mmCIF file of C-alpha atoms and ligand atoms in Angstrom:
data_model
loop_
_atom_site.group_PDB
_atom_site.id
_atom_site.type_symbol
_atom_site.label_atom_id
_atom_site.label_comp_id
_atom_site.label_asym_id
_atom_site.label_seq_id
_atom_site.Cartn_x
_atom_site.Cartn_y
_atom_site.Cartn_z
ATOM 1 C CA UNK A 1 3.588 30.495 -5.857
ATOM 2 C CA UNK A 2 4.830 28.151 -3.079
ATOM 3 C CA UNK A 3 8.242 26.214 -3.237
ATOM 4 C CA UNK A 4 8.365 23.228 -5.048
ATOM 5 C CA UNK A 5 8.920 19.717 -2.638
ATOM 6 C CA UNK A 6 9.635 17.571 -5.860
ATOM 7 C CA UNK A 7 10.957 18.608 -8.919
ATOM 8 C CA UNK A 8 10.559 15.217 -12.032
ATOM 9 C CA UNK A 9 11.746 15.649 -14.982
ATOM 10 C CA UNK A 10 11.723 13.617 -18.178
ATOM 11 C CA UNK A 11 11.233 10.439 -16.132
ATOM 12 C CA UNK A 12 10.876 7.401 -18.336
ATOM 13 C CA UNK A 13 10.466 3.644 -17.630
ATOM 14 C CA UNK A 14 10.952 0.759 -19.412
ATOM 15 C CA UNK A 15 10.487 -2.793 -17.898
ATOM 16 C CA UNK A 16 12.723 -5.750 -19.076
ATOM 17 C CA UNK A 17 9.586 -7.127 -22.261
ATOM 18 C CA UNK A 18 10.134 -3.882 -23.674
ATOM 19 C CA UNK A 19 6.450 -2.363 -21.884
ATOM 20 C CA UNK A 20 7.017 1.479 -21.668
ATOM 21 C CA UNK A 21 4.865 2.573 -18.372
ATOM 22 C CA UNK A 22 6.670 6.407 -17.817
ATOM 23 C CA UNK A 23 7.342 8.354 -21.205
ATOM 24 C CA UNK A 24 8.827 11.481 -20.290
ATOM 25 C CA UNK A 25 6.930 12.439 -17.338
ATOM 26 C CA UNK A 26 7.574 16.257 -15.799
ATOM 27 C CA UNK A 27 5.307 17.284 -12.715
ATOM 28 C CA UNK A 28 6.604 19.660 -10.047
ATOM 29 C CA UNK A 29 4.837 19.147 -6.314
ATOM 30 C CA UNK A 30 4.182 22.443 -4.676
ATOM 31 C CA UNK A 31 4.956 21.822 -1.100
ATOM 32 C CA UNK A 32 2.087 21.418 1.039
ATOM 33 C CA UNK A 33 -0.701 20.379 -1.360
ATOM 34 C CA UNK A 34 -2.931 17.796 -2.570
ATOM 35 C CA UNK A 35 -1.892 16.608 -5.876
ATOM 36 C CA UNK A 36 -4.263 13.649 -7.713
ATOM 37 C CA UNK A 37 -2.773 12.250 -10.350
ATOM 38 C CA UNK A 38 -5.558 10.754 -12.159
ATOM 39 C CA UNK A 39 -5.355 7.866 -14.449
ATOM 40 C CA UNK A 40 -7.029 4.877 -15.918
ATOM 41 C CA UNK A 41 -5.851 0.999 -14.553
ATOM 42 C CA UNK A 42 -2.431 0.732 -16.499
ATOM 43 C CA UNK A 43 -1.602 4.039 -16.807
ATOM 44 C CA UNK A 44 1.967 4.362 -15.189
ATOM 45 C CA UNK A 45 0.965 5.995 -11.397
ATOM 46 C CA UNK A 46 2.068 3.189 -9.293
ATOM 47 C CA UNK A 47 5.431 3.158 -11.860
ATOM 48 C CA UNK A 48 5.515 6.707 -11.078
ATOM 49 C CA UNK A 49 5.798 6.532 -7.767
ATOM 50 C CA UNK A 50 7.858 3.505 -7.571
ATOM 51 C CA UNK A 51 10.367 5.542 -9.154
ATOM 52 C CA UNK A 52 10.433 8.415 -6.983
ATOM 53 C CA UNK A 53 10.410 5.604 -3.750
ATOM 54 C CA UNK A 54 12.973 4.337 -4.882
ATOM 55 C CA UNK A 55 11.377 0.759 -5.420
ATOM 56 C CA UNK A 56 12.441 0.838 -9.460
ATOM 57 C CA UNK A 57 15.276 2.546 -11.053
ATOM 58 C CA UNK A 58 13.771 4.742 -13.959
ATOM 59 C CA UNK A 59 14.944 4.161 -16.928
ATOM 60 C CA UNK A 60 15.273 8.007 -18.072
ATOM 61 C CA UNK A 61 15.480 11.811 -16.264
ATOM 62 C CA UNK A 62 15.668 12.827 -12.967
ATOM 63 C CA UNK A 63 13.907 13.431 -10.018
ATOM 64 C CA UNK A 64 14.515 15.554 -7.126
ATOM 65 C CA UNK A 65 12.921 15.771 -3.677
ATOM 66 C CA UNK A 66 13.792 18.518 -1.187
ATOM 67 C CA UNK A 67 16.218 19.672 -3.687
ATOM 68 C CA UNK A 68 17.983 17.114 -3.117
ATOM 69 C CA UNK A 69 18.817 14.247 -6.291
ATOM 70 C CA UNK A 70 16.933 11.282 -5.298
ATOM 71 C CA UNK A 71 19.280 8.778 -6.705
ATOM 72 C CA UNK A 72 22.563 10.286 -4.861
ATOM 73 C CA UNK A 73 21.203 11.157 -1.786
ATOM 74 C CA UNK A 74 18.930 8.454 -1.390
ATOM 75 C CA UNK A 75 18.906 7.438 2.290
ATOM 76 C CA UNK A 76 18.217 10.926 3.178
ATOM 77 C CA UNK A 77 15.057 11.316 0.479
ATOM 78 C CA UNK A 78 13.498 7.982 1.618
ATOM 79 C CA UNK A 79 13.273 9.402 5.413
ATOM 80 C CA UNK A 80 11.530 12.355 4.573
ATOM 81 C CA UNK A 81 8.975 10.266 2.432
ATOM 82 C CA UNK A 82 5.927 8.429 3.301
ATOM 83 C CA UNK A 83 4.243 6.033 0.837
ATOM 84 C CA UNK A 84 0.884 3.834 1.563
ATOM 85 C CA UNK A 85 1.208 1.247 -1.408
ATOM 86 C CA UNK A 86 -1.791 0.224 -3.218
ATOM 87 C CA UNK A 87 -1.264 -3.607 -2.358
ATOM 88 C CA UNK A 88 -2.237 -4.559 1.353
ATOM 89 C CA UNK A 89 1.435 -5.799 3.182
ATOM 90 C CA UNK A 90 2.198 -6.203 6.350
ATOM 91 C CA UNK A 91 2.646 -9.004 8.663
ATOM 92 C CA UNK A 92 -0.832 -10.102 9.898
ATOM 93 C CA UNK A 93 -0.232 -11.257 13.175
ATOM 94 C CA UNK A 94 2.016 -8.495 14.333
ATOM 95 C CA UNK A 95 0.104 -5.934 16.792
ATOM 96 C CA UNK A 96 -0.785 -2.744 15.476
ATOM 97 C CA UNK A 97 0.997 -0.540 17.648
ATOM 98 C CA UNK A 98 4.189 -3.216 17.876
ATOM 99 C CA UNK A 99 3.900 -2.571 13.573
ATOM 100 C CA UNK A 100 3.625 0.828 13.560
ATOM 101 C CA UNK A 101 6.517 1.501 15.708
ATOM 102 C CA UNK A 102 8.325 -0.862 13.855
ATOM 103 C CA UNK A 103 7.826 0.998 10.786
ATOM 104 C CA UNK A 104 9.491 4.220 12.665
ATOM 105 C CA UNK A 105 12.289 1.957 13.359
ATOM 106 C CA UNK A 106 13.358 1.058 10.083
ATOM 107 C CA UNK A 107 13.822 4.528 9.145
ATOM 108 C CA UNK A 108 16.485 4.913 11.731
ATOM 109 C CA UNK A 109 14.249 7.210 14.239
ATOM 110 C CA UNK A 110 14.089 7.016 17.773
ATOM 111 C CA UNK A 111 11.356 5.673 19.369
ATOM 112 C CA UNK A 112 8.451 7.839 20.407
ATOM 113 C CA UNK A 113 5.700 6.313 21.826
ATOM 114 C CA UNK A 114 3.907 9.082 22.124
ATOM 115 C CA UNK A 115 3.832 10.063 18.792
ATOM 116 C CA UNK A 116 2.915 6.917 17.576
ATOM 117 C CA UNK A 117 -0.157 7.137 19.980
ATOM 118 C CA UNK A 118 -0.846 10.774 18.704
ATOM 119 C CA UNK A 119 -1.053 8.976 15.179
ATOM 120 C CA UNK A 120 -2.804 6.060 16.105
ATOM 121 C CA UNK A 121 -5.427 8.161 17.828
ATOM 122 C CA UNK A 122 -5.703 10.834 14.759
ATOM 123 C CA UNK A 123 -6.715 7.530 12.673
ATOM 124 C CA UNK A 124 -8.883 6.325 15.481
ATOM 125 C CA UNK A 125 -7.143 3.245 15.826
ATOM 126 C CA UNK A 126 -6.107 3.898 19.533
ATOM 127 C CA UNK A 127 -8.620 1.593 20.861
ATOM 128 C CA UNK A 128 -7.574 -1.189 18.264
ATOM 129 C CA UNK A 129 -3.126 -0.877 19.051
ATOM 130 C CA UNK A 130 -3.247 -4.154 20.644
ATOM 131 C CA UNK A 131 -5.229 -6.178 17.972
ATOM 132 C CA UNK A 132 -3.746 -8.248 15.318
ATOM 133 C CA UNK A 133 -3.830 -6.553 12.168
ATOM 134 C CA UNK A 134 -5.537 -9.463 10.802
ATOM 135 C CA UNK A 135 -8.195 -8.985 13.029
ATOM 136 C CA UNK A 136 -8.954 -6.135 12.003
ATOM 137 C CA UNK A 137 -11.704 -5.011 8.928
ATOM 138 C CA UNK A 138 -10.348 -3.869 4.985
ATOM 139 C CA UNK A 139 -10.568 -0.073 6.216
ATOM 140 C CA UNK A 140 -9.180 -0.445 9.391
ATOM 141 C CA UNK A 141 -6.312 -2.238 7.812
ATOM 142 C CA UNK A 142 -5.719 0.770 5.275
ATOM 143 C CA UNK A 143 -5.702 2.953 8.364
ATOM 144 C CA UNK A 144 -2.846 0.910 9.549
ATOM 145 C CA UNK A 145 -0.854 1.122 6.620
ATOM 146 C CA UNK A 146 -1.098 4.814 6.520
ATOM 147 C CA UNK A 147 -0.546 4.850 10.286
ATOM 148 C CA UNK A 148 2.816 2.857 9.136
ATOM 149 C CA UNK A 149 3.708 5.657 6.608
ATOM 150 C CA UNK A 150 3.195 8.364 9.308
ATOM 151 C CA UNK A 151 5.226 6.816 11.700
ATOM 152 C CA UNK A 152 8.464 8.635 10.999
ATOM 153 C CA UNK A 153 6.793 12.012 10.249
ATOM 154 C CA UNK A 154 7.597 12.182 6.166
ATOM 155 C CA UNK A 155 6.784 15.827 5.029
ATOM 156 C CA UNK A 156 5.926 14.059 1.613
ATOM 157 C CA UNK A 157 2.726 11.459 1.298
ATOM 158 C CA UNK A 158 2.300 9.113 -1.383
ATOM 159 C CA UNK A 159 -1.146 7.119 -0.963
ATOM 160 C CA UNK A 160 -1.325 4.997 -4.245
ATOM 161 C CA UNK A 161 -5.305 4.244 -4.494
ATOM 162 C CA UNK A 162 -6.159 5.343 -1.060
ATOM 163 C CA UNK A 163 -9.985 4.170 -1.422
ATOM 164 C CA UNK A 164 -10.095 1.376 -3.768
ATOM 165 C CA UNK A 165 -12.207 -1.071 -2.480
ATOM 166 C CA UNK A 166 -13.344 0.809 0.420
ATOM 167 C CA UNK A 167 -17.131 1.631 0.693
ATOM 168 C CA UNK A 168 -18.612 4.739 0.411
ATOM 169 C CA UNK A 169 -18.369 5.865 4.269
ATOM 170 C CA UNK A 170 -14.897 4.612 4.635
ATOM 171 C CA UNK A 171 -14.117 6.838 1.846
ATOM 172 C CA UNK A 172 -15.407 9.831 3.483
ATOM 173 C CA UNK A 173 -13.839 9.110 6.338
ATOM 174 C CA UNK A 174 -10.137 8.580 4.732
ATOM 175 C CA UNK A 175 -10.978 11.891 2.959
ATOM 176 C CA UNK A 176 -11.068 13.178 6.006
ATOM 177 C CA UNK A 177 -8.027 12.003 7.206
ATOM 178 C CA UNK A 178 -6.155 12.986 4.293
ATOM 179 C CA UNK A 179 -7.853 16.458 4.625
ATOM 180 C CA UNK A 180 -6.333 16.674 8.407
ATOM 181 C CA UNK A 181 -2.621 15.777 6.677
ATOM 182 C CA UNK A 182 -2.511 18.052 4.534
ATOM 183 C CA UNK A 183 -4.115 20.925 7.126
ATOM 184 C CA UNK A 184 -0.651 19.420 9.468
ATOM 185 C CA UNK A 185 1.852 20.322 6.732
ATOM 186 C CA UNK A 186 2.276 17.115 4.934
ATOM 187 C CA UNK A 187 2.347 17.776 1.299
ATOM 188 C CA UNK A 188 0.361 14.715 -0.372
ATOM 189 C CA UNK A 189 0.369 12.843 -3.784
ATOM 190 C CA UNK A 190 -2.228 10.772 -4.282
ATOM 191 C CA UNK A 191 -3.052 8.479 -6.814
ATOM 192 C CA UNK A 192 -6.739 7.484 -7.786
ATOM 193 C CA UNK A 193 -8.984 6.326 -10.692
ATOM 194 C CA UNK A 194 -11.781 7.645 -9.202
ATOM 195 C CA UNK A 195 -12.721 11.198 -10.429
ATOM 196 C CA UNK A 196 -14.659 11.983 -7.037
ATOM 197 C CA UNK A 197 -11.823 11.602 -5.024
ATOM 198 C CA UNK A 198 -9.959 14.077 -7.338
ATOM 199 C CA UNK A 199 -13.098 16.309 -7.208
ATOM 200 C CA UNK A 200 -13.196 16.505 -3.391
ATOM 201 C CA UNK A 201 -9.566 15.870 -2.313
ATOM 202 C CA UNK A 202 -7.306 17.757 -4.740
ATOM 203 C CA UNK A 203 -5.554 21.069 -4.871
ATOM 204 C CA UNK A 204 -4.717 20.663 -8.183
ATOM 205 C CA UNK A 205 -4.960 17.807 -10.782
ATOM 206 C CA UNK A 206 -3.100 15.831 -13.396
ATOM 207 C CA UNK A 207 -3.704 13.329 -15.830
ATOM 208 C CA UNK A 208 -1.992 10.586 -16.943
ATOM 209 C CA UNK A 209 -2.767 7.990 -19.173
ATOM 210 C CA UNK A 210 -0.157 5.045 -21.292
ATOM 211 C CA UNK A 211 2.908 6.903 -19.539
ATOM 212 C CA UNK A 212 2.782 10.529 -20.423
ATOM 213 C CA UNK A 213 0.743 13.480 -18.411
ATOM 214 C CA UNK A 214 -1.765 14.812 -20.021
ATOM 215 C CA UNK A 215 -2.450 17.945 -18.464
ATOM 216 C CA UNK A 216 -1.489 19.528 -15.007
ATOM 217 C CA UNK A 217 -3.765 22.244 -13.455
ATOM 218 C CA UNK A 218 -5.291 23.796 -10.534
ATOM 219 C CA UNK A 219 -8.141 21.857 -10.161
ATOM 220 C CA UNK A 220 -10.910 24.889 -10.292
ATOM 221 C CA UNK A 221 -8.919 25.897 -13.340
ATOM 222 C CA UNK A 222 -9.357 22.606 -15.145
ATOM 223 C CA UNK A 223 -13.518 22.600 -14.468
ATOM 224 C CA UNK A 224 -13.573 26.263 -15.739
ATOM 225 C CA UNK A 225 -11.240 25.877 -18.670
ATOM 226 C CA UNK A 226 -12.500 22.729 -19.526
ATOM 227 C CA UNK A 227 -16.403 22.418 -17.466
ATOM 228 C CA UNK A 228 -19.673 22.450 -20.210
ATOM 229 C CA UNK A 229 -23.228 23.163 -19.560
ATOM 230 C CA UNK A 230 -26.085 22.007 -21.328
ATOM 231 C CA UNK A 231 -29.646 22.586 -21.100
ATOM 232 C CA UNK A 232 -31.951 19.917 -22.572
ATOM 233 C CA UNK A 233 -35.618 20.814 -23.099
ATOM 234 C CA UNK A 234 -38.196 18.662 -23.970
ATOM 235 C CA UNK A 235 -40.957 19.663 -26.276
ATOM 236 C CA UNK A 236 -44.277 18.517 -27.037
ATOM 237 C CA UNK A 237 -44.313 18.176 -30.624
ATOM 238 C CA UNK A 238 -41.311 17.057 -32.424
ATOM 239 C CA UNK A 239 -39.801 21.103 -33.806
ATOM 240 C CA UNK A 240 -39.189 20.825 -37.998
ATOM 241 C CA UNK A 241 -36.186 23.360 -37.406
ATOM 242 C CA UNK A 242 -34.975 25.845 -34.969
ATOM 243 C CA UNK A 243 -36.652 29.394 -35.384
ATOM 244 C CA UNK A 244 -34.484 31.671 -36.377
ATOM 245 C CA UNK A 245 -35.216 33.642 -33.180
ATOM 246 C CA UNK A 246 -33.565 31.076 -31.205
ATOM 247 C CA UNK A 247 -30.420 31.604 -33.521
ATOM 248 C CA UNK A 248 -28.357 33.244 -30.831
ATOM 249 C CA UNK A 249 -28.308 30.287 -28.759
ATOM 250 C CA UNK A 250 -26.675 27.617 -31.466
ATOM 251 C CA UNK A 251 -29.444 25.314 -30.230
ATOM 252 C CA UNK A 252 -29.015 21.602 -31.788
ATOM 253 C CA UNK A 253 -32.341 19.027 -31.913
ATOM 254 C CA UNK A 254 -31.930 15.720 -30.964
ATOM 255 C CA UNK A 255 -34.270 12.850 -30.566
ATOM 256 C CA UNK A 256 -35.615 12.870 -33.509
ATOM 257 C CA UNK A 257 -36.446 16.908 -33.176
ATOM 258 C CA UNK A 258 -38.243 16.778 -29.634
ATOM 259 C CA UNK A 259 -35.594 18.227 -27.673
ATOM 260 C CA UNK A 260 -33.852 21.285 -27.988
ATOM 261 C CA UNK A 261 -30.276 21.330 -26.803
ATOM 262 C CA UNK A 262 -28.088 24.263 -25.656
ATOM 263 C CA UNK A 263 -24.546 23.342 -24.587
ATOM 264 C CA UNK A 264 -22.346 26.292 -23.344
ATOM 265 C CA UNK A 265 -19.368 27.107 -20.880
ATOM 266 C CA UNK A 266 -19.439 25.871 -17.274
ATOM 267 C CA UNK A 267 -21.758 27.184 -14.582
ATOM 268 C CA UNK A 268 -23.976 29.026 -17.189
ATOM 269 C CA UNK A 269 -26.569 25.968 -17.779
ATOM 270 C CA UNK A 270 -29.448 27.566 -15.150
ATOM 271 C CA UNK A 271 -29.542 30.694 -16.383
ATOM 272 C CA UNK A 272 -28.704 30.395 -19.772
ATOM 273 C CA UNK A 273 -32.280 28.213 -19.639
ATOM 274 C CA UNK A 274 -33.862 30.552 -17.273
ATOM 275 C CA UNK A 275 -33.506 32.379 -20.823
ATOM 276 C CA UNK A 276 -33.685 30.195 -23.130
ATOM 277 C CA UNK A 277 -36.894 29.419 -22.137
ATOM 278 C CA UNK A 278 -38.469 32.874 -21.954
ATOM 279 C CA UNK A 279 -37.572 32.667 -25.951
ATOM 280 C CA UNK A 280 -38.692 29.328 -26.703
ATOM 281 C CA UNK A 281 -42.230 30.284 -25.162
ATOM 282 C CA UNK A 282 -42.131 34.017 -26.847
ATOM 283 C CA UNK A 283 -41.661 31.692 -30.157
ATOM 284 C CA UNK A 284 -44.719 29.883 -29.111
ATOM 285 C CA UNK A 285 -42.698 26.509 -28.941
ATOM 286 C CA UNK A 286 -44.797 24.178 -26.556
ATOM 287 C CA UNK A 287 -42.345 22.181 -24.276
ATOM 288 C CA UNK A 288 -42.773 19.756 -20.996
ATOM 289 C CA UNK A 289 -39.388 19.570 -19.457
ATOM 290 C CA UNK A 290 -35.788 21.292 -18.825
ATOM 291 C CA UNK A 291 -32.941 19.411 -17.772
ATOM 292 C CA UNK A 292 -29.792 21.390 -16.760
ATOM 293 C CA UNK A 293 -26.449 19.720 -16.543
ATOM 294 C CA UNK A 294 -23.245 20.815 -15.456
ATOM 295 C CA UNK A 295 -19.890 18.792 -16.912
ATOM 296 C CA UNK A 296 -17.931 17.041 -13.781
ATOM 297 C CA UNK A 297 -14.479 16.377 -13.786
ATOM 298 C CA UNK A 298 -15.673 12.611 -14.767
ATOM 299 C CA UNK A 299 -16.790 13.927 -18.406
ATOM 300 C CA UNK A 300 -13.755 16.046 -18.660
ATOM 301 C CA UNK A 301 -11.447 12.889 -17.609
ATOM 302 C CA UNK A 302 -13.375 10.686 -20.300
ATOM 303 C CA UNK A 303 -12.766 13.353 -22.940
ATOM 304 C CA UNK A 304 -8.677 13.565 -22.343
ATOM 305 C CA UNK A 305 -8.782 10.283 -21.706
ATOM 306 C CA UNK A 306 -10.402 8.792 -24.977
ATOM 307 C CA UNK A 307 -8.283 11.810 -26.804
ATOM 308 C CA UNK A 308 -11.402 14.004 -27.228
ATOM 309 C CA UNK A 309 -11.686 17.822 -28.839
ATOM 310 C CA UNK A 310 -8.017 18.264 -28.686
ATOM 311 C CA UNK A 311 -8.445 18.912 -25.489
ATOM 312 C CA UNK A 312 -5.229 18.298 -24.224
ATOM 313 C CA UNK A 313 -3.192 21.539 -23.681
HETATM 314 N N1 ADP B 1 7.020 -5.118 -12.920
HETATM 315 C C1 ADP B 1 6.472 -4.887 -14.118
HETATM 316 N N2 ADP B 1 6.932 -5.503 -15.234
HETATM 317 C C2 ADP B 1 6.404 -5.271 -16.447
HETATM 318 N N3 ADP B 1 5.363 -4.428 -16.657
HETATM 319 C C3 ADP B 1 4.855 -3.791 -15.594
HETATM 320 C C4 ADP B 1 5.364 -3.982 -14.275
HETATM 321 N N4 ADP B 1 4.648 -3.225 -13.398
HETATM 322 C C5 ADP B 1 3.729 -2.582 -14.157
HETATM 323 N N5 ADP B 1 3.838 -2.927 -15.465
HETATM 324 C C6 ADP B 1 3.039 -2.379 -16.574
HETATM 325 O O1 ADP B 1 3.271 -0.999 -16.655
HETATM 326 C C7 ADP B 1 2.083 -0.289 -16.969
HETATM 327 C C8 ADP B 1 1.780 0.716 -15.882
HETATM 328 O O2 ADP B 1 1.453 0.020 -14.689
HETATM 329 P P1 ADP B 1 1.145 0.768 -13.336
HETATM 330 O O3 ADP B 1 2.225 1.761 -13.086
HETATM 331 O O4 ADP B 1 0.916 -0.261 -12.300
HETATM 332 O O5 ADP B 1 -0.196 1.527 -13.704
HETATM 333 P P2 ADP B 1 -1.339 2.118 -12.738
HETATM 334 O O6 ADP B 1 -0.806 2.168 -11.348
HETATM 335 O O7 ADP B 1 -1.649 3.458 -13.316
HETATM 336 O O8 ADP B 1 -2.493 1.194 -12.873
HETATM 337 C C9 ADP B 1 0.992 -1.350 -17.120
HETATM 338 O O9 ADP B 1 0.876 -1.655 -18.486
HETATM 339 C C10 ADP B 1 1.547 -2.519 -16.342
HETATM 340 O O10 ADP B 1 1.061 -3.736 -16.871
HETATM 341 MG MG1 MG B 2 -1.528 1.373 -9.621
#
């Protein structure tokens, strides 16, 4: 079990109206992984990590960084942090490479010019340092922005919705990126409403939705605990009941009794039917198509999400 870079506890916000975003969030960072906190539009993760950037003052708990209390030693948290926000900023006609070691600047480090270029190339924006950032497309100007929260070295990464609005490739490509971070060290928090990137990206998971966390887990953990099969198999003649020999497989019929339906834990869909099957032909059921499915993080985010099965733990 590896050390743990930030340590939140009961963290609560409140914004002047009276709108609860954070209700007694805990979450503990291991250092050096990638953490997606997953959440609909509205659910508190830019709050969330406003609060531990210092950008709002929480309303409740505590939260500690490098074992160190965020609030007292402050100065000292923010230089050790890096945070891509999910809103575009930065001065437009400023030159990449003038903005990036800019950024450096304002958290009190010396310049380092080669550094910065070692960043700027590992984003493969080398070639672009001298263009205005306005110049420059949607995902090169993301780049930049991360570029800008590399620029002092922060062992921590916040990238609040690293992807949205980037196409597919871009995507990809950030992944990537983010995948070379975290393989340099950086320990990386990433929010996203898109289950994919969770899928691909993450180390481990958590869920949050109208201010509290949902569930926390490794994120292999939360498909196995959580994952379903199903096997759906057409038949050619709507099926009056299930024969009792099929009673071992708690088989339902839907659509109006033509297809048979098995639903059972993750990763045994294909040969549960492989099966299944066998059974249904030794029970001389006539049938003209199987359809396996396995659950993806996407169903199991609807389900927690929409309060589903109890499934939160
Ligand atoms: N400055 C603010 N003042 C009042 N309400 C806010 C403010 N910022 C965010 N909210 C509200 O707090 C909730 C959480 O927002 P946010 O943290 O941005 O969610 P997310 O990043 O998950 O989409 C939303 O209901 C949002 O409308
Ligand atoms: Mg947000």
């Amino acid at each position: 079990m590896s050390e743990t870079i930030l340590d939140i506890r009961g963290l609560s916000k409140t914004y002047k109206g009276g709108l609860t975003a954070l209700d007694g969030v805990d979450l503990q960072i291991r250092k050096g992984e990638i953490f997606a906190l997953l959440g609909p539009n509205g659910a508190g993760k830019t709050t969330l990590i406003g609060a531990v950037c210092g950008l709002l003052r929480p309303s409740g708990g505590t939260i500690e960084a490098f074992g160190l209390d965020t609030q007292r030693q402050w100065r000292k948290v923010r230089q050790r942090i890096g945070l891509v926000p999910q809103e575009l900023s930065f001065d437009m006609f400023a030159q990449v490479e003038h903005s990036v070691n800019y950024s450096r600047g304002m958290f009190g480090c010396a310049p380092d010019p080669k550094r910065i270029e070692q960043v700027l190339r590992s984003l493969s924006l080398w070639d672009k340092r001298d263009a205005k950032i306005r110049e420059l497309s949607g995902g090169m100007k993301r780049r930049v922005m991360i570029a800008k929260a590399l620029s002092h070295d922060p062992e921590l990464l916040f990238l609040d919705e690293p992807t949205a609005g980037v196409d597919v490739e871009l995507r990809r490509d950030m992944w990537r990126q983010i995948g070379a971070l975290r393989d340099a060290g950086t320990t990386i928090i990433l929010t996203t409403h898109y289950i994919e990137e969770a899928q691909e990206m993450a180390d481990r998971v958590g869920v949050i939705n109208k201010g509290k966390i949902l569930l926390v887990d490794d994120k292999d953990a939360i498909m196995a605990k959580l994952g379903r099969s199903e096997a759906r198999i057409t038949l050619t003649e709507p099926l009056p009941e299930i024969p009792s020999a099929l009673d071992k497989w708690h088989l339902t019929l839907e659509d109006e009794n033509r297809t048979l339906v098995y639903a059972g834990a993750e990763g045994e869909g294909k040969r549960a039917a492989a099966e299944l099957v066998k059974a249904v032909v030794a029970a001389g059921i006539g049938f003209e198509g199987i359809v396996t499915k396995e659950s993806s993080l996407e169903d199991i985010f609807v389900d927690l999400v929409e309060g589903r099965e109890g499934l939160a733990a």
